[in-house]
Coordinates of C-alpha atoms in Angstrom, one line a residue:
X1098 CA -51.7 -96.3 -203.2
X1099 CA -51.0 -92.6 -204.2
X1100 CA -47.1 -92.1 -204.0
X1101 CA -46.5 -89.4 -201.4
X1102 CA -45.6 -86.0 -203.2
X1103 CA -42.9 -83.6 -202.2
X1104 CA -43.1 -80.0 -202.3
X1105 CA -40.1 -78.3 -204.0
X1106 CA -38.7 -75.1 -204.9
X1107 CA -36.7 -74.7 -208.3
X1108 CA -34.8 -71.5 -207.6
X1109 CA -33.2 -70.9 -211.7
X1110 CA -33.8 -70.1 -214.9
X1111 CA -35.8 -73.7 -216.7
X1112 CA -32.6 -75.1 -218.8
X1113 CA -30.7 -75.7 -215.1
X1114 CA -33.5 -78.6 -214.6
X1115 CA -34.9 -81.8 -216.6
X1116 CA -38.1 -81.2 -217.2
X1117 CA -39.0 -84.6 -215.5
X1118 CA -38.6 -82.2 -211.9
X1119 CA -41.8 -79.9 -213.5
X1120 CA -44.2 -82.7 -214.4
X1121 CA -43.5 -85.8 -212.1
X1122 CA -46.6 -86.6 -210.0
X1123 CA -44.0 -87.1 -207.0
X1124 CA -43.1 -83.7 -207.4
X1125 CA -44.9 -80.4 -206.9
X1126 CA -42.5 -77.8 -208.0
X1127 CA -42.9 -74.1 -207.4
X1128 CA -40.9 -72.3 -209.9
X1129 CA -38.7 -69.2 -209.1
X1130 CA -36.2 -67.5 -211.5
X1131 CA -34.6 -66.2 -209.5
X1132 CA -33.4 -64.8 -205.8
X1133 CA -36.4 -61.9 -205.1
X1134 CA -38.9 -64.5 -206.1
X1135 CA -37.6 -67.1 -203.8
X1136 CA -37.7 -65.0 -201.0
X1137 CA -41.3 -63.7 -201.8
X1138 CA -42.3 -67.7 -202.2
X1139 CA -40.6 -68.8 -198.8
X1140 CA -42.0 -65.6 -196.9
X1141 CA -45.1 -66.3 -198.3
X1142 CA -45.7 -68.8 -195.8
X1143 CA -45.4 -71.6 -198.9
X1144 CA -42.2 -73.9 -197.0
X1145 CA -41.1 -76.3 -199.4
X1146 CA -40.0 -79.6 -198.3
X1147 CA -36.7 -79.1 -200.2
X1148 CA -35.3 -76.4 -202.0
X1149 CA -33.3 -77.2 -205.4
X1150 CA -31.1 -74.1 -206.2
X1151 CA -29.1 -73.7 -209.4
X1152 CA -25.5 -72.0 -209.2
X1153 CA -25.7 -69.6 -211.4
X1154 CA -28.1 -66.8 -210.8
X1155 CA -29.2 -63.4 -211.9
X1156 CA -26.4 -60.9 -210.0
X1157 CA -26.5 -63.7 -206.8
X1158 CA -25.0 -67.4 -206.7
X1159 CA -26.4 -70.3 -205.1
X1160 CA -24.4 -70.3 -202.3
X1161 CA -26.0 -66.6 -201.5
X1162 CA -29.4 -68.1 -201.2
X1163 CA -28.2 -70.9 -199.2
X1164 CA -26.7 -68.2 -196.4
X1165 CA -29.6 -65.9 -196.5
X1166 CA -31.7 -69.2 -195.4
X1167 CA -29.6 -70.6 -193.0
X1168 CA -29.6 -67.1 -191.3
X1169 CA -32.9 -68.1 -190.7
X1170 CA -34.0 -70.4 -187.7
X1171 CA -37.3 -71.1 -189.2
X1172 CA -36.0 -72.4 -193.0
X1173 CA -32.5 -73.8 -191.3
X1174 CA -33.7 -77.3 -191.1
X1175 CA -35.1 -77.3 -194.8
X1176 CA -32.6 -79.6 -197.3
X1177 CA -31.0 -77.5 -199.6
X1178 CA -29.5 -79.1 -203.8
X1179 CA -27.2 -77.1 -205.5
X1180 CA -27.5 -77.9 -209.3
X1181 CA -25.0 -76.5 -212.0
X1182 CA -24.7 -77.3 -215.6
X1183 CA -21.1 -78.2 -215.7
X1184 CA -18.9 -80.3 -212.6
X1185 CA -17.0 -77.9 -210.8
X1186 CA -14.2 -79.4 -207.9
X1187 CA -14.4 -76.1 -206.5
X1188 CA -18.0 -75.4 -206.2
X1189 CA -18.0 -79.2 -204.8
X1190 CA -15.4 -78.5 -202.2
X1191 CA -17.2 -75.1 -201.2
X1192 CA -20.6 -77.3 -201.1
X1193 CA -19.3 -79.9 -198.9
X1194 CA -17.6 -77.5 -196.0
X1195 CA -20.9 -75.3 -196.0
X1196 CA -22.9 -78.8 -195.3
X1197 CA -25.2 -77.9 -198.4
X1198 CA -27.4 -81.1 -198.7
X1199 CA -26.1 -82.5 -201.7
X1200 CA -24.5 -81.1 -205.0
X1201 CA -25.4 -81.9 -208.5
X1202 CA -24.8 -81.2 -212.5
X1203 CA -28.0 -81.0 -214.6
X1204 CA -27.8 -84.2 -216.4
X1205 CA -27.8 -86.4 -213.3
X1206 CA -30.5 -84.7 -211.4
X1207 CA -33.7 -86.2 -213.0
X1208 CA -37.1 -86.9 -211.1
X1209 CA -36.1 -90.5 -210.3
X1210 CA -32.6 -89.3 -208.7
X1211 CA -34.2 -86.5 -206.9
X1212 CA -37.0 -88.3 -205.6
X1213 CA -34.5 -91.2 -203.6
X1214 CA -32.5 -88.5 -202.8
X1215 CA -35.1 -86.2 -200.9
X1216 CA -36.7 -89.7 -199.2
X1217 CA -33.4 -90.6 -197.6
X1218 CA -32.4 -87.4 -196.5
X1219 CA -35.8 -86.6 -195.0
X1220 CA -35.6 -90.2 -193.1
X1221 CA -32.2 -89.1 -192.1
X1222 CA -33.6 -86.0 -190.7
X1223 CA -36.1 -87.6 -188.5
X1224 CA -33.7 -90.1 -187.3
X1225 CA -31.0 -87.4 -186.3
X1226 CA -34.0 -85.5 -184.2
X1227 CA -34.5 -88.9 -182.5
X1228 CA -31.8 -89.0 -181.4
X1229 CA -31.0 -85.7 -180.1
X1230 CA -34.3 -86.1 -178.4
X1231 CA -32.2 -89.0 -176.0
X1232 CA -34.8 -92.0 -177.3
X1233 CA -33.9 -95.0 -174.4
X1234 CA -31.5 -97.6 -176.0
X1235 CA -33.3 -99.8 -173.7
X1236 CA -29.4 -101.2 -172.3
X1237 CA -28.5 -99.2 -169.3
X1238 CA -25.4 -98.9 -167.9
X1239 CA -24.4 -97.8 -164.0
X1240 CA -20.7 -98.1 -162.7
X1241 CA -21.2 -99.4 -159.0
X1242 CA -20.0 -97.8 -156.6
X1243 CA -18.3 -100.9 -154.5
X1244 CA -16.4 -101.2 -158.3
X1245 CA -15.3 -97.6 -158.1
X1246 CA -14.2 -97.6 -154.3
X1247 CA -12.4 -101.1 -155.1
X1248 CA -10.8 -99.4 -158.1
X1249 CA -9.6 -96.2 -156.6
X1250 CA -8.6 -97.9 -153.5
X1251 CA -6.2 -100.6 -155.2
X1252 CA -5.0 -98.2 -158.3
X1253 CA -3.7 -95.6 -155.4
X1254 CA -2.1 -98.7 -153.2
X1255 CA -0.8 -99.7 -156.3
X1256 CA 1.4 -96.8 -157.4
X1257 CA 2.5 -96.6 -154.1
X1258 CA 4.3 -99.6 -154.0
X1259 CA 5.0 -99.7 -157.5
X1260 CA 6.9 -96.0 -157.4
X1261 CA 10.8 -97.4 -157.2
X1262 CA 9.7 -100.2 -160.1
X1263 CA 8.1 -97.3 -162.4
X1264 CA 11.2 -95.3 -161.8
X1265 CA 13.8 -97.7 -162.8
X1266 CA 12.0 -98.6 -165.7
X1267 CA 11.8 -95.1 -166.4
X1268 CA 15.4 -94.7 -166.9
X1269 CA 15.8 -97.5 -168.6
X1270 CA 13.6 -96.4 -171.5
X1271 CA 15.3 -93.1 -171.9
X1272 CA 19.0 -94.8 -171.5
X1273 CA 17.5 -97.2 -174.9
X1274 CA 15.6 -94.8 -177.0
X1275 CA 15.3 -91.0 -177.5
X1276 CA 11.8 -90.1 -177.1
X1277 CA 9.1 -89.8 -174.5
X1278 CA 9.0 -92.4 -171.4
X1279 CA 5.0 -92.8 -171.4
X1280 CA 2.5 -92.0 -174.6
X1281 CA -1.3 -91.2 -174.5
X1282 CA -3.3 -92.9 -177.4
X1283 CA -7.0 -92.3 -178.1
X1284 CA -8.4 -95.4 -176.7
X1285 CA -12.4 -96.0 -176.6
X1286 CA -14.3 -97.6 -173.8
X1287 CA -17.3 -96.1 -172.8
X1288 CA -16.2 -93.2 -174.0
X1289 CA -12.8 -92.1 -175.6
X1290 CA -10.2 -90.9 -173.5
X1291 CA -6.1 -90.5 -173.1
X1292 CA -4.5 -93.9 -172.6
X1293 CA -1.6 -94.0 -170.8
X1294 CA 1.2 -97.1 -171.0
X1295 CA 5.1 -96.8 -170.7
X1296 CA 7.0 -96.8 -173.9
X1297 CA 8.1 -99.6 -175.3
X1298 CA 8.1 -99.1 -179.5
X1299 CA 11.0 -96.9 -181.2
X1300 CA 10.0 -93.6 -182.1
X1301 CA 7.7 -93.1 -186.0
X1302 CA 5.8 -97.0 -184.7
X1303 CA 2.7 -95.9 -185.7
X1304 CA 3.8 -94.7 -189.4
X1305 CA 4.6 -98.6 -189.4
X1306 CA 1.8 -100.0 -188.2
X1307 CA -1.1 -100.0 -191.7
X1308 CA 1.8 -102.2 -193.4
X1309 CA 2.5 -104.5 -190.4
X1310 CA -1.5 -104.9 -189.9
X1311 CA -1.8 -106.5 -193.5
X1312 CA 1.6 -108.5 -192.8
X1313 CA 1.6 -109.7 -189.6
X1314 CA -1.7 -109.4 -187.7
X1315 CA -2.2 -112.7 -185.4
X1316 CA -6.2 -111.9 -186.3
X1317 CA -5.8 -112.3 -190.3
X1318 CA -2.8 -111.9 -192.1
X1319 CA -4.2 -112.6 -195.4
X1320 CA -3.5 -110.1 -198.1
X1321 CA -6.3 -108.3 -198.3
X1322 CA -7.6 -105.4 -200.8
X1323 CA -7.2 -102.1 -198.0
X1324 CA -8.4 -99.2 -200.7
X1325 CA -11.3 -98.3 -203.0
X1326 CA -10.5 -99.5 -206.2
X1327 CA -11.8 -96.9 -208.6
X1328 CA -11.4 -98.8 -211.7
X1329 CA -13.8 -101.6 -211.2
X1330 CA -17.3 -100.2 -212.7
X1331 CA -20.4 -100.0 -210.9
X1332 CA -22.6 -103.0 -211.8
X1333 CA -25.9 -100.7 -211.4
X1334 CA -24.2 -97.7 -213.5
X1335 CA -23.5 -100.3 -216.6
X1336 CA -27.5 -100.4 -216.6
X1337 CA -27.9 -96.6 -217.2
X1338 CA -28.3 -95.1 -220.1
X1339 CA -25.4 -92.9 -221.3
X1340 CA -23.9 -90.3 -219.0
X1341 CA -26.2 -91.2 -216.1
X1342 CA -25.2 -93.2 -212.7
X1343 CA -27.5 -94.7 -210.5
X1344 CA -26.5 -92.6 -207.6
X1345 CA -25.2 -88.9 -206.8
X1346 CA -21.4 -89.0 -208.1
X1347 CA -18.5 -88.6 -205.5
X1348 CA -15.5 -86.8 -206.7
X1349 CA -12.2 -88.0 -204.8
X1350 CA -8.7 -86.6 -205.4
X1351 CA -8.5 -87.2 -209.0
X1352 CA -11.3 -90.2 -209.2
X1353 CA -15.1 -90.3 -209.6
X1354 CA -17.3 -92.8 -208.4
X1355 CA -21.0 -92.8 -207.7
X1356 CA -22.2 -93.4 -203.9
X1357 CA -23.3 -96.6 -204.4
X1358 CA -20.7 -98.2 -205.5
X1359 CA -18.0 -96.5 -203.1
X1360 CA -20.5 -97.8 -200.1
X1361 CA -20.5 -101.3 -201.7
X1362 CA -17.0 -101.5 -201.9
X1363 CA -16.2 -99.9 -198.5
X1364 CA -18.4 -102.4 -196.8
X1365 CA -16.9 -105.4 -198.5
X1366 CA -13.1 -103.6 -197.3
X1367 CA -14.6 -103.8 -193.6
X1368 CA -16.2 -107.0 -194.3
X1369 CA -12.8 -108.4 -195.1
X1370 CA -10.5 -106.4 -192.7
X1371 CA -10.0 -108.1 -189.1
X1372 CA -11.1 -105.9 -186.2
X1373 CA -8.5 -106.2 -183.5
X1374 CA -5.3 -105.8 -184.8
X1375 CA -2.3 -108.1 -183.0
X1376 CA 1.1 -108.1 -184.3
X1377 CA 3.1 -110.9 -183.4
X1378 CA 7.0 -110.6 -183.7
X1379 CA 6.3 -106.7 -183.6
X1380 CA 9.7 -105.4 -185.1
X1381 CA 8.9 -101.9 -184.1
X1382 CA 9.7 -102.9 -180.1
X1383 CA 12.6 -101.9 -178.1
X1384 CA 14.8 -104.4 -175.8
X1385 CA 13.2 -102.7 -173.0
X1386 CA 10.1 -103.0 -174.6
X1387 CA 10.3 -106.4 -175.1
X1388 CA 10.8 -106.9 -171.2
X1389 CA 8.1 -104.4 -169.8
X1390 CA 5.3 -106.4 -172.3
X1391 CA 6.1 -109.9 -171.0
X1392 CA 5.9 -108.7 -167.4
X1393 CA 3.2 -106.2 -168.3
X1394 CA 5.1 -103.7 -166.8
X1395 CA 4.4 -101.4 -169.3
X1396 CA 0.8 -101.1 -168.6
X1397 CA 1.1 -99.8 -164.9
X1398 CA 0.6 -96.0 -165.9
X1399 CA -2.8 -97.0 -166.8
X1400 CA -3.1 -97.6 -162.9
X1401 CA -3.6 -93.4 -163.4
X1402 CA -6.5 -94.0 -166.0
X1403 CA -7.8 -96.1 -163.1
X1404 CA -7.9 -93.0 -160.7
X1405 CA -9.2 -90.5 -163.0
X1406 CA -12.4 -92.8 -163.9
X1407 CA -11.3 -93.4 -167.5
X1408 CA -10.6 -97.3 -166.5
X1409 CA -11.7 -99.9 -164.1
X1410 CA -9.4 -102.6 -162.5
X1411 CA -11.4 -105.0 -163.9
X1412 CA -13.0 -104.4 -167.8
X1413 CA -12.9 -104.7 -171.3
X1414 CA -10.0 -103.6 -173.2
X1415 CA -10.0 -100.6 -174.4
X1416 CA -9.5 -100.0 -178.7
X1417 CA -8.0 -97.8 -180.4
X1418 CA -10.2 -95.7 -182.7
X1419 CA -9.9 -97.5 -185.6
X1420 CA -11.1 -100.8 -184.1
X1421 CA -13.5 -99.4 -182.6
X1422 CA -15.5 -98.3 -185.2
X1423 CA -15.5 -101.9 -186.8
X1424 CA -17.7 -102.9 -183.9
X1425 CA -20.8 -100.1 -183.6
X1426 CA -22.7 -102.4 -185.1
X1427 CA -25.6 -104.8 -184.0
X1428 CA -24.9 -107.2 -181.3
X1429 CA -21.0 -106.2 -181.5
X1430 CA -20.9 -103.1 -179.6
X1431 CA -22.5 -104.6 -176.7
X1432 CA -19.0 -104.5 -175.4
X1433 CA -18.9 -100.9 -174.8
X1434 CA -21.1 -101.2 -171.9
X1435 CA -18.9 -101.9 -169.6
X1436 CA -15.9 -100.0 -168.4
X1437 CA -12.7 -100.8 -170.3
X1438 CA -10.3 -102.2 -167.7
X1439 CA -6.8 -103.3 -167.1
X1440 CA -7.7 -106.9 -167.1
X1441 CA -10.9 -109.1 -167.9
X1442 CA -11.9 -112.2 -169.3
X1443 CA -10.6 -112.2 -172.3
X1444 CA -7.0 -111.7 -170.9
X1445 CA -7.4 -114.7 -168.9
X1446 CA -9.4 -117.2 -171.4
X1447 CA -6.5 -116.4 -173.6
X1448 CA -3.7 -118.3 -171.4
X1449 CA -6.7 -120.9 -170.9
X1450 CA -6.3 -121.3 -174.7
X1451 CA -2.2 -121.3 -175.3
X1452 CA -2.3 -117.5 -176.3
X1453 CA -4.3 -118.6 -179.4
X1454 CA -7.8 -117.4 -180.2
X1455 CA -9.4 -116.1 -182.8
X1456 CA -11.5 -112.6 -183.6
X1457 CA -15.0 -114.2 -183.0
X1458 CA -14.1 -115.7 -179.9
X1459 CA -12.5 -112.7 -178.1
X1460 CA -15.9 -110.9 -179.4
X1461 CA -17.6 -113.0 -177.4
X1462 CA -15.7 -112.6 -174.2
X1463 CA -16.1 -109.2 -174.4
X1464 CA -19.8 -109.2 -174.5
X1465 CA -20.0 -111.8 -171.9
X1466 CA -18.3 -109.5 -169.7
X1467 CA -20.5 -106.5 -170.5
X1468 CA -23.4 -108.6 -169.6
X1469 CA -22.5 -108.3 -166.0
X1470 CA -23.4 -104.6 -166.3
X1471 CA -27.2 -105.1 -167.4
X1472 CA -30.4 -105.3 -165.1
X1473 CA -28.1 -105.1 -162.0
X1474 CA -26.2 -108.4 -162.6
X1475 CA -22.8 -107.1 -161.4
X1476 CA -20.5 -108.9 -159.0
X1477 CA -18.0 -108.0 -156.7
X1478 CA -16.9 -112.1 -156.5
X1479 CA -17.0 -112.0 -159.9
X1480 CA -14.4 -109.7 -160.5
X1481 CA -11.9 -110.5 -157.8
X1482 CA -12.1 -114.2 -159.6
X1483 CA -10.9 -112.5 -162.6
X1484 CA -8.1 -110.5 -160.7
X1485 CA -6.8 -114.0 -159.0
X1486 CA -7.0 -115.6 -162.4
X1487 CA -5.0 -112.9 -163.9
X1488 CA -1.6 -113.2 -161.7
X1489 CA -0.6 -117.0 -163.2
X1490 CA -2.0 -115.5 -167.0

């Protein structure tokens, strides 16, 4: 089968390219020394399906070119390489912010390189333009509206009653601890949004929390690797010859490592790293705090998130951003098709189980739950079990 062959413009003088980019059969490279012919060739009706600029040009610079064809609706879309003979962390940094497609030096661009490089961002192109196009997931989701009446109905009751409670409390908190009575975190349901609880940590908790996640989290507590480790060498590099990597090389403060490896290694770090983080014994809590978490008094403000539409009585618990992103994946974000509530199976399982359960399990609960949400399964009975279950838990 005849490989497929990409059409490329080499915008430079010859000795910014390996010659492998002029006579690979994968490649068909128009050449252009420099900036006027570029223009002519792209005008020309000739579009390439990448164009591979050098830095350095007669009286222009790459990043020239690039403007001049992102001013340009019709060449916008087409990937754009910067090449340049020599590193540089500035022409790097300047690449990166101006979303150029990729930056290399001469020695690592060969045909082999270039040729991976163009087929995955091409496929990443076409997968983005799915995707703005609104493809179906084929899961749908629908808040009901007996849920949302129910939810707006006993969130407002609620605070009503609740008002002296919330206000004693209240002082409380300030009478403990300098600092604001309530916080909003970023917390992500089905979508992201404010999340309102009463205070109940000392002030500079979440400077704390990174070392108290690998100390003290009841989800894994093992001591775990929580950083790129930039002086283990790439098993794939070790096979290149001399001064090549077998993928484009990422320059980080004042390490390099090539894509593949840094990918490798940051899957194995999320691999490794619970998801939920728990912290039991929590030495960042107030006296006060203490008291409004064991009667859950703290979490009434999120009565609020109730009203606004952010919450449901009745849901998955919300994560913060950080755990969230440890479960967009496959089956696991299933969750996020329901709303995040105040209370849900999970919460109540849990007392079912001591207080103990793992990662895996409380995964599980969640998607259970979001199953209720699919193909018009949801209950009213179901939820006001949940809600009656809750008050002993």
């Amino acid at each position: 089968m005849k490989p497929t062959q990409h059409s490329l413009l080499l915008i430079g003088s010859p000795e910014n390219f390996q010659d492998s980019l002029f006579t690979d059969p994968r490649i068909h490279a128009i050449h252009a020394t420099n900036v006027l012919e570029a223009v002519r060739v792209i005008q020309s009706g000739q579009l390439p399906a990448v164009v591979v600029c050098a830095m350095h040009l007669s009286g222009k610079d790459g990043f020239y070119f690039f403007d001049w064809m992102k001013s340009i609706p019709a060449f916008r879309e087409i990937p754009f390489i910067l090449v340049s003979q020599t590193f540089s962390v500035e022409t790097y940094k300047k690449a990166l912010l101006d979303s150029v497609s990729d930056y290399y030096t001469t020695s690592q661009l060969d045909a082999d390189t270039l040729v991976n490089r163009i087929d995955f961002i091409l496929a990443y192109q076409n997968r983005a333009k799915g995707i703005q196009a609104g493809q179906p997931s084929g899961i749908a989701y629908r808040m009901p509206l007996s849920k949302r009446l129910f939810d707006i109905t006993v969130a407002s009751l609620a605070l009503l009653f609740l008002s002296p409670l919330l206000i004693l409390v209240s002082l409380a908190i300030v009478l403990e601890s300098r600092g604001k009575i309530y916080y909003s975190a970023k917390r992500v349901g089905r979508n992201v949004f404010g999340f309102y609880k009463l205070r109940s940590m000392r002030t500079g908790a979440d400077q704390m929390l990174k070392k108290l996640a690998t100390e003290k989290n009841q989800y894994g507590t093992a001591n775990i690797q929580t950083d790129i480790d930039f002086s283990l060498p790439c098993p794939r590099c070790s096979q290149q010859a001399e001064n090549k990597s077998c993928s484009p090389i990422m320059y980080i403060d004042n390490h390099q490592i090539c894509d593949y490896w840094y990918q490798q290694q940051k899957k194995a770090l999320l691999e490794q790293k619970p998801a939920f983080v728990k912290i039991k014994d929590d030495p960042r809590i107030t006296r006060v705090g203490k008291f409004i978490r064991n009667t859950s008094i703290d979490e009434l403000p999120q009565l609020i998130n109730v009203i606004k539409g952010d919450m449901s009585i009745v849901g998955n618990r919300p994560l913060p951003v950080y755990e969230a992103e440890m479960l967009t994946v496959d089956d696991l974000s299933k969750r996020f098709l329901a709303p995040a509530g105040i209370t849900g199976l999970w919460q109540v399982e849990l007392r079912g189980k001591g207080g103990n359960m793992s990662e895996q399990e409380r995964k599980n609960l969640d998607n259970e739950y979001a199953d209720h949400f699919k193909d018009g399964k949801y209950s009213f009975w179901y939820d006001m079990g949940l809600i009656l279950r809750t008050i002993p838990a």
